[in-house]
Tab-separated table of C-alpha atoms in Angstrom:
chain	number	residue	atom	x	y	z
A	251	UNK	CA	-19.266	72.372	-39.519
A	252	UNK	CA	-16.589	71.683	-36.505
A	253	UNK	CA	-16.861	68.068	-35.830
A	254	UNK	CA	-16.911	69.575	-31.945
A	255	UNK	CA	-20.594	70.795	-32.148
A	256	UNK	CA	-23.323	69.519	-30.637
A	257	UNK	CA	-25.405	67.317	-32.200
A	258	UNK	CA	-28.812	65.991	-31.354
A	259	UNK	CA	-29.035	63.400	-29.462
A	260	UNK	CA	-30.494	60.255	-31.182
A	261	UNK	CA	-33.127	57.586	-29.564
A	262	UNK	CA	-36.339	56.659	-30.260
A	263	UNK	CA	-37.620	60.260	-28.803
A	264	UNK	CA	-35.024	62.006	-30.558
A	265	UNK	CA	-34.190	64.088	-27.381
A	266	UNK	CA	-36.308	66.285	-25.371
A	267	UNK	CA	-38.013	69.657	-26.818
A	268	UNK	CA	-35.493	72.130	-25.480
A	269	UNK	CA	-32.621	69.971	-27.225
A	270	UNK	CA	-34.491	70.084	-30.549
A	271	UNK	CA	-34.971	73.792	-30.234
A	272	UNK	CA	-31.205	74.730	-28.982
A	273	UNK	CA	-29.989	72.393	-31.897
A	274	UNK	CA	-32.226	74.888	-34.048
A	275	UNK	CA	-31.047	77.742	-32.300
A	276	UNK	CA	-27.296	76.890	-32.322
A	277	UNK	CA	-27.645	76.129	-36.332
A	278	UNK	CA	-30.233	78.133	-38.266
A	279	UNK	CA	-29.041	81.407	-38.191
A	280	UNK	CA	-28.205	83.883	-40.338
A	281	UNK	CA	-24.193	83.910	-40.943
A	282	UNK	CA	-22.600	85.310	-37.532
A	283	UNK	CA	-25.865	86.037	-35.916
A	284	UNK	CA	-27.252	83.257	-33.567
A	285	UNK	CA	-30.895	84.233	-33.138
A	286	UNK	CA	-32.066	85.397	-29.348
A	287	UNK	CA	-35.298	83.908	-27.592
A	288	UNK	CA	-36.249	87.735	-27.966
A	289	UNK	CA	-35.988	88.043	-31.762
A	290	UNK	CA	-37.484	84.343	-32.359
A	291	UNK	CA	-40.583	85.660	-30.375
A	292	UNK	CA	-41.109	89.301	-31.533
A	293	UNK	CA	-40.423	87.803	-35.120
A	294	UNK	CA	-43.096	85.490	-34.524
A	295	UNK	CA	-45.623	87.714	-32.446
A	296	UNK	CA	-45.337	90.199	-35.064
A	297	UNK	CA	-45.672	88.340	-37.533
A	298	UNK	CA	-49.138	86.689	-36.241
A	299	UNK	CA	-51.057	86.198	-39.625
A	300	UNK	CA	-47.935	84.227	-40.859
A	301	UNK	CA	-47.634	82.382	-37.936
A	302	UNK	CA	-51.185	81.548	-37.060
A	303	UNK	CA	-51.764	84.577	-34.421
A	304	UNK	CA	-49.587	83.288	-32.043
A	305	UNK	CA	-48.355	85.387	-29.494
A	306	UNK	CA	-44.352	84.318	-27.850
A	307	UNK	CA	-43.141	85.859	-25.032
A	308	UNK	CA	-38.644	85.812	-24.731
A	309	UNK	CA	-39.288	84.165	-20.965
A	310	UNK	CA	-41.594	81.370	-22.292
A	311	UNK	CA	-39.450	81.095	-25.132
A	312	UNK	CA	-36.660	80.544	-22.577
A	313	UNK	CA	-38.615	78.159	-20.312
A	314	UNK	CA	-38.964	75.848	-23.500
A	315	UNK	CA	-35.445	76.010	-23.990
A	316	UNK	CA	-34.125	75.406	-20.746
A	317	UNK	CA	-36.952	72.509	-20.418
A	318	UNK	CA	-38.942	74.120	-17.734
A	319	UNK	CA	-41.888	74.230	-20.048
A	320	UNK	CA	-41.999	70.966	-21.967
A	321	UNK	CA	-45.698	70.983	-23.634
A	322	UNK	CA	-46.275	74.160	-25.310
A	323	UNK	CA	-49.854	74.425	-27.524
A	324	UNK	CA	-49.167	73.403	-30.924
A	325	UNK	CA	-49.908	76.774	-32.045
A	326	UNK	CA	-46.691	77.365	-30.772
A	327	UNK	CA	-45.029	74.447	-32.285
A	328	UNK	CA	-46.104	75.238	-35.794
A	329	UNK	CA	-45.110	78.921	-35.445
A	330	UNK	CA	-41.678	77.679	-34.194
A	331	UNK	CA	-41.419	74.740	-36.836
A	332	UNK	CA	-42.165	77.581	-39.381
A	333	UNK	CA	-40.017	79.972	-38.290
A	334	UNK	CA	-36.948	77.552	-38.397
A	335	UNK	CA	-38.669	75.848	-41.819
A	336	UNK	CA	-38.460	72.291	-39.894
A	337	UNK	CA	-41.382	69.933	-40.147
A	338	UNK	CA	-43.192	70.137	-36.614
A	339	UNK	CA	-43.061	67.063	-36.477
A	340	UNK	CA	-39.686	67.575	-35.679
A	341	UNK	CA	-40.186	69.941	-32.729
A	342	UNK	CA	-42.543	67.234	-31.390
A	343	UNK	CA	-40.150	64.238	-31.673
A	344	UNK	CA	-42.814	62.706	-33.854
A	345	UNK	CA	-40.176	61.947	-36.430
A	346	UNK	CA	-38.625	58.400	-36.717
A	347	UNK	CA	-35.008	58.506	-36.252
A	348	UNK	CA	-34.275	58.422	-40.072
A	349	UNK	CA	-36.793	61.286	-40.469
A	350	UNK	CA	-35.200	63.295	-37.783
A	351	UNK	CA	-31.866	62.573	-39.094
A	352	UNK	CA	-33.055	64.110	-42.483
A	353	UNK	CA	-34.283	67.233	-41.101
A	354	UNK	CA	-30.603	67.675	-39.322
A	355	UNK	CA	-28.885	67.011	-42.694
A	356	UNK	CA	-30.696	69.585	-44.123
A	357	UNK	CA	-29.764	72.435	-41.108
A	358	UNK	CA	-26.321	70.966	-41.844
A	359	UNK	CA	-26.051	71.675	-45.128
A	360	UNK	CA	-27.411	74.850	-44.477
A	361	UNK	CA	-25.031	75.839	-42.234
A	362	UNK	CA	-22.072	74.424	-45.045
A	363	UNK	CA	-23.508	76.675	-47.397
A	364	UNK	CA	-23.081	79.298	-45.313
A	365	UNK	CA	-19.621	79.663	-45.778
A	366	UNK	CA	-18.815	81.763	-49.458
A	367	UNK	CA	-15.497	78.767	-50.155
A	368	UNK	CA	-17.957	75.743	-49.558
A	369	UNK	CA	-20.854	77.216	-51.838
A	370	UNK	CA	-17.717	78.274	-54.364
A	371	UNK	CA	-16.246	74.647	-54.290
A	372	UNK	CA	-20.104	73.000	-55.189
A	373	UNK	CA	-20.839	75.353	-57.485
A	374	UNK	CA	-17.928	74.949	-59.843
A	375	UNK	CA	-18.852	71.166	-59.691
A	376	UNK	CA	-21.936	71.752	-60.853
A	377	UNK	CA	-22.350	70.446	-64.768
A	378	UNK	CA	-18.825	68.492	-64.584
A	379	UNK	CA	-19.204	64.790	-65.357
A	380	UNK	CA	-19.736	62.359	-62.545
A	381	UNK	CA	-16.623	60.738	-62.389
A	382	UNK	CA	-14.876	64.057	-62.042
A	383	UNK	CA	-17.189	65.174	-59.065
A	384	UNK	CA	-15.555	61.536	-57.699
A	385	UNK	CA	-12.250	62.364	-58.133
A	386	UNK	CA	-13.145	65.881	-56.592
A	387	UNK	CA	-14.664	63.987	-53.600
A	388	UNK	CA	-11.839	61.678	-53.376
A	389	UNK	CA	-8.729	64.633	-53.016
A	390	UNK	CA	-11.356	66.610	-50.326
A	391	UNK	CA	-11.432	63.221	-48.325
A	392	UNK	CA	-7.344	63.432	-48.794
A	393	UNK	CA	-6.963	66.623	-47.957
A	394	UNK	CA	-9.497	65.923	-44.396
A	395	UNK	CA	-7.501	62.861	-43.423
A	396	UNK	CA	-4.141	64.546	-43.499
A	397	UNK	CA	-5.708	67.156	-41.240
A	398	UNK	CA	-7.046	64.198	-38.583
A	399	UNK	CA	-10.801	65.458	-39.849
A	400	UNK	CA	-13.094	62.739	-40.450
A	401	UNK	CA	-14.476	61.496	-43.838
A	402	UNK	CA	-17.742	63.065	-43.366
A	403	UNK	CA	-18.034	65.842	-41.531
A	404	UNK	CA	-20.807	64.509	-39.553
A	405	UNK	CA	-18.778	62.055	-37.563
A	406	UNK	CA	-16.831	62.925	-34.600
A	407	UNK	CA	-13.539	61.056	-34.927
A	408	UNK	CA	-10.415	61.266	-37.114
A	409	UNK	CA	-10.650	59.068	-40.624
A	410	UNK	CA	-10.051	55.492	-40.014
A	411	UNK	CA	-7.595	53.984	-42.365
A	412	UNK	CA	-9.263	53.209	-45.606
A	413	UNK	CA	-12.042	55.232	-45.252
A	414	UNK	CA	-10.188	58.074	-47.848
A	415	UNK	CA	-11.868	56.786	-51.691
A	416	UNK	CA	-8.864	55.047	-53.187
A	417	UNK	CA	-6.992	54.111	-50.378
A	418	UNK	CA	-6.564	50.790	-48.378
A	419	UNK	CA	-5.802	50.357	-44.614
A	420	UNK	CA	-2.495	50.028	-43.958
């Protein structure tokens, strides 16, 4: 993931309703196809037994998004929280802040695995001993500082100096 996108924003309310559901919009997607507010709701009003009969029109869909509707039935919320496989707890802010940040690592690493080189590069790691999935880790936080990318890829800014596994500030 481009350490330019959007994140949510964090707080004790874990942003508003329309920023959890953009965040889920902008990041659980099929590869190269950002879901519309009209596919999330004919998905979901056509699918009414699996999502609990509710029925989602694209303009209220929008209103949530945009945050001109804020308190949708829970019906709703547990047909959305199922259809992006988040708790709803989630959608509702009800999450503490470590919960919440859980939930995002997992859309994250969705997203990662999206790419075919990222799921090729954990895959062949897979069954090699610990200490070689270090080293791996250590030449992939190499190879990210010389490029100014942070460490982790969920941070925003460049690496600082001894952050890179095996090196000291200088």
């Amino acid at each position: 993931m481009a350490a330019t996108e959007d994140r949510t924003p964090r707080g004790a309310d874990g942003g508003t309703l329309a920023t959890r559901l953009n965040y889920l919009f902008t990041h659980m997607h099929p590869p190269g196809a950002p879901y519309t507010n009209a596919h999330v709701a004919a998905e979901i009003s056509q699918g009414a037994e699996e999502y609990g009969g509710v029925r989602l029109t694209e303009q209220y869909l929008s209103m949530l998004r945009n945050g001109r509707r804020a308190n949708p039935s829970p019906d709703v919320l547990r047909a959305l929280a199922k259809f992006f496989a988040v708790p709803v707890g989630y959608l509702l802010g009800d999450l503490s802040p470590s919960q919440a940040e859980r939930v995002e690592e997992e859309v994250r690493f969705l997203v990662a695995m999206r790419d075919q080189r990222v799921r090729a590069i954990a895959l062949r790691s897979v069954g090699l001993p610990p200490e070689v999935q270090d080293s791996l880790g250590t030449i992939i936080a190499q190879f990210r500082a010389q490029m100014n990318l942070p460490a982790d890829p969920r941070d925003g800014g460049p690496p600082a100096p001894g952050d890179v596994p095996g090196e000291g500030a200088r």
